XYZ file of C-alpha atoms in Angstrom:
248
model
C -21.484 18.157 -6.328
C -20.603 18.542 -9.993
C -23.566 19.750 -12.019
C -25.070 16.807 -13.930
C -25.281 16.810 -17.701
C -28.870 17.235 -18.817
C -30.403 15.879 -21.992
C -33.728 15.922 -23.780
C -35.222 12.932 -25.603
C -36.958 13.968 -28.822
C -39.607 11.450 -29.885
C -40.649 13.448 -32.947
C -39.708 16.743 -34.541
C -42.816 18.447 -33.159
C -41.322 18.106 -29.669
C -38.563 20.548 -30.617
C -41.096 23.380 -30.524
C -41.203 23.132 -26.726
C -37.494 23.938 -26.450
C -36.064 27.323 -25.542
C -32.614 28.740 -26.328
C -31.885 29.202 -22.618
C -32.677 25.579 -21.708
C -29.544 23.996 -20.155
C -29.382 21.125 -22.651
C -26.118 19.206 -23.041
C -27.503 16.285 -25.058
C -30.302 15.956 -27.595
C -31.238 12.289 -27.947
C -33.216 11.630 -31.125
C -35.588 8.749 -30.477
C -37.365 9.617 -33.740
C -34.537 7.987 -35.705
C -35.421 4.622 -34.148
C -38.508 4.602 -36.376
C -37.604 6.785 -39.368
C -33.979 7.890 -39.793
C -33.937 10.937 -42.074
C -31.926 10.906 -45.252
C -28.682 12.871 -45.281
C -30.212 16.167 -46.431
C -33.013 15.922 -43.886
C -30.556 14.995 -41.140
C -28.382 18.021 -41.924
C -31.430 20.278 -41.800
C -32.545 18.753 -38.499
C -29.042 19.060 -37.064
C -28.847 22.734 -38.022
C -32.234 23.371 -36.420
C -31.201 21.688 -33.177
C -27.816 23.420 -33.033
C -29.492 26.773 -33.477
C -31.743 25.969 -30.514
C -29.105 24.219 -28.364
C -25.681 25.248 -29.736
C -23.674 23.489 -27.009
C -25.547 20.179 -27.160
C -24.266 16.921 -28.633
C -26.729 15.132 -30.915
C -27.246 11.432 -30.198
C -29.544 9.543 -32.602
C -31.132 6.160 -31.981
C -30.146 3.306 -34.261
C -32.842 2.310 -36.772
C -35.065 -0.563 -35.677
C -34.164 -2.540 -38.820
C -30.775 -3.029 -37.169
C -31.973 -3.681 -33.624
C -35.538 -5.036 -33.685
C -37.026 -8.118 -35.300
C -40.313 -8.194 -37.255
C -42.282 -9.363 -34.201
C -41.034 -6.554 -31.940
C -43.772 -4.120 -32.926
C -41.864 -1.228 -34.507
C -41.855 -2.003 -38.214
C -45.488 -0.994 -38.715
C -44.880 2.444 -37.168
C -42.305 3.537 -39.724
C -42.727 5.015 -43.166
C -39.194 4.156 -44.271
C -38.198 0.549 -44.841
C -36.024 -1.740 -46.961
C -37.009 -4.598 -49.267
C -36.373 -8.195 -48.295
C -37.497 -10.896 -45.902
C -38.469 -9.170 -42.622
C -36.756 -11.985 -40.714
C -33.419 -10.895 -42.185
C -33.578 -7.613 -40.280
C -32.971 -6.682 -36.670
C -31.474 -8.291 -33.572
C -27.939 -7.346 -34.721
C -27.865 -10.206 -37.216
C -24.956 -10.450 -39.626
C -27.082 -10.236 -42.770
C -27.072 -8.149 -45.912
C -30.299 -6.487 -44.766
C -28.887 -5.393 -41.425
C -25.675 -4.184 -43.060
C -27.722 -2.116 -45.526
C -29.805 -0.697 -42.673
C -26.649 0.166 -40.761
C -25.253 2.111 -43.729
C -28.385 4.278 -43.637
C -27.905 4.814 -39.896
C -24.266 5.714 -40.472
C -25.102 8.296 -43.147
C -27.655 9.858 -40.804
C -25.136 9.941 -37.954
C -22.487 11.548 -40.150
C -24.945 14.189 -41.348
C -25.843 14.961 -37.723
C -22.130 14.975 -36.777
C -22.985 12.467 -34.054
C -20.233 10.739 -32.096
C -22.510 8.428 -30.100
C -25.656 6.479 -30.938
C -28.300 4.823 -28.799
C -28.899 1.118 -29.365
C -32.249 0.002 -27.980
C -32.612 -3.774 -27.859
C -36.078 -5.338 -27.513
C -37.265 -7.949 -25.030
C -36.659 -10.627 -27.675
C -32.938 -9.767 -27.496
C -32.502 -12.024 -24.476
C -29.459 -12.228 -22.153
C -28.105 -15.485 -23.542
C -24.820 -16.379 -25.215
C -26.059 -15.733 -28.775
C -27.145 -12.157 -28.211
C -24.215 -11.350 -25.964
C -21.905 -12.368 -28.789
C -23.855 -10.314 -31.327
C -23.671 -7.284 -29.053
C -19.935 -7.799 -28.591
C -19.339 -7.964 -32.347
C -21.597 -4.985 -33.042
C -19.878 -2.868 -30.394
C -16.447 -3.767 -31.778
C -17.508 -2.797 -35.304
C -18.842 0.565 -34.126
C -15.693 1.255 -32.123
C -13.659 0.605 -35.282
C -15.759 3.309 -36.968
C -15.028 5.738 -34.136
C -18.575 5.692 -32.768
C -19.647 5.261 -29.158
C -22.660 3.160 -28.192
C -25.259 3.878 -25.530
C -27.233 0.708 -24.822
C -30.878 0.776 -23.752
C -31.859 -2.810 -22.960
C -35.471 -3.901 -22.611
C -36.734 -7.193 -21.264
C -34.956 -9.602 -18.921
C -31.580 -7.898 -18.700
C -30.675 -6.982 -15.124
C -28.858 -3.763 -14.264
C -25.918 -5.721 -12.850
C -25.520 -7.670 -16.108
C -25.796 -4.642 -18.374
C -23.226 -2.774 -16.298
C -20.783 -5.686 -16.472
C -21.175 -5.881 -20.250
C -20.884 -2.121 -20.585
C -17.561 -2.193 -18.778
C -16.347 -5.121 -20.860
C -17.415 -3.645 -24.210
C -16.794 0.044 -23.434
C -20.477 1.006 -23.641
C -22.763 3.345 -21.746
C -26.213 2.157 -20.640
C -29.545 3.905 -20.094
C -31.502 3.062 -16.939
C -34.717 4.513 -15.442
C -34.042 7.372 -13.029
C -36.968 6.233 -10.863
C -38.600 2.904 -10.106
C -42.325 2.342 -10.541
C -43.115 3.910 -7.173
C -41.131 7.083 -7.787
C -38.011 6.189 -5.800
C -34.744 7.324 -7.399
C -32.282 4.864 -8.910
C -29.888 3.245 -6.463
C -26.532 2.213 -7.799
C -23.419 3.571 -9.403
C -23.685 6.122 -12.200
C -20.605 4.641 -13.850
C -21.405 3.983 -17.533
C -25.045 4.886 -16.929
C -27.337 7.623 -18.140
C -30.501 8.095 -16.103
C -33.789 8.444 -17.981
C -36.733 10.368 -16.503
C -39.751 8.971 -18.328
C -42.681 11.188 -19.122
C -45.159 8.642 -17.780
C -46.422 7.281 -14.480
C -45.270 9.075 -11.325
C -42.761 11.162 -13.281
C -45.162 12.532 -15.902
C -44.675 15.782 -14.048
C -41.423 16.095 -12.120
C -42.805 17.533 -8.912
C -40.401 19.385 -6.569
C -40.266 16.402 -4.208
C -39.221 14.072 -7.036
C -36.656 16.527 -8.384
C -35.220 16.931 -4.896
C -35.050 13.168 -4.320
C -33.179 12.673 -7.590
C -30.862 15.552 -6.794
C -30.046 14.075 -3.386
C -29.290 10.736 -5.064
C -26.885 12.459 -7.455
C -25.211 14.330 -4.612
C -24.921 11.165 -2.512
C -23.103 9.234 -5.268
C -20.605 12.042 -5.893
C -20.123 10.702 -9.447
C -20.594 12.468 -12.783
C -24.243 12.077 -13.747
C -26.125 12.345 -17.024
C -29.915 12.672 -16.840
C -32.255 12.492 -19.830
C -35.826 13.795 -19.866
C -38.457 12.334 -22.180
C -42.163 12.456 -22.841
C -44.478 15.362 -23.643
C -43.250 17.253 -20.561
C -39.592 16.513 -21.180
C -38.512 20.133 -21.484
C -40.677 21.219 -18.544
C -39.233 18.459 -16.359
C -35.693 19.334 -17.429
C -36.301 22.948 -16.404
C -37.771 21.862 -13.073
C -34.717 19.739 -12.308
C -32.297 22.445 -13.474
C -34.013 24.869 -11.110
C -33.526 22.421 -8.232
C -29.825 22.161 -9.103
C -29.485 25.951 -9.063
C -31.183 26.175 -5.677
C -29.281 23.251 -4.121
């Protein structure tokens, strides 16, 4: 079994304090940029801080919610950074001046972080119909033209089979839960998928039995695997899984 790539999901900058230089981190996924993307100077400072802690890790920011989420999707009120204009002109990958302006801010942040990939989270209101499929296709093509890879985290009614088919068509990667609601590991191909261990429910603490079950699933597929760890115990769960890999 090839050792899986391990990543940490950073919800806010305070979470970085839990990291250690010897943590086996290959990816740092910045969920904080979904709410408040830092300006270029702040992004450079954050990138330097993260590279000092995890020098071998790639930095992968989330795309700002003003690009991906509409005004009724519940994120706008959590941010301190915004743009002027009709709230309905933002989000859901619309082709509007507001979304284009928001994307330019995302792009400057990504460049400052030296990021090559970005995570696109789409809300439940981004439904699996023809309209949103076409918007996703156009958005992915535009990002590819800029030399950026997309990692798609779909919420709502999208089924894993549908997201995988679109990912293959549009040259995307997707994020899927590593466990179902009962704590059973994901079943399916790891092709174009990153597994996410949530810091809630049965995986708040990645007990040895859960780590072992996930490790067996990775070994059984015999495919390259990428596993992300989030939540307040993200670093602790990453270490627990890394220990299981070492002992396997």
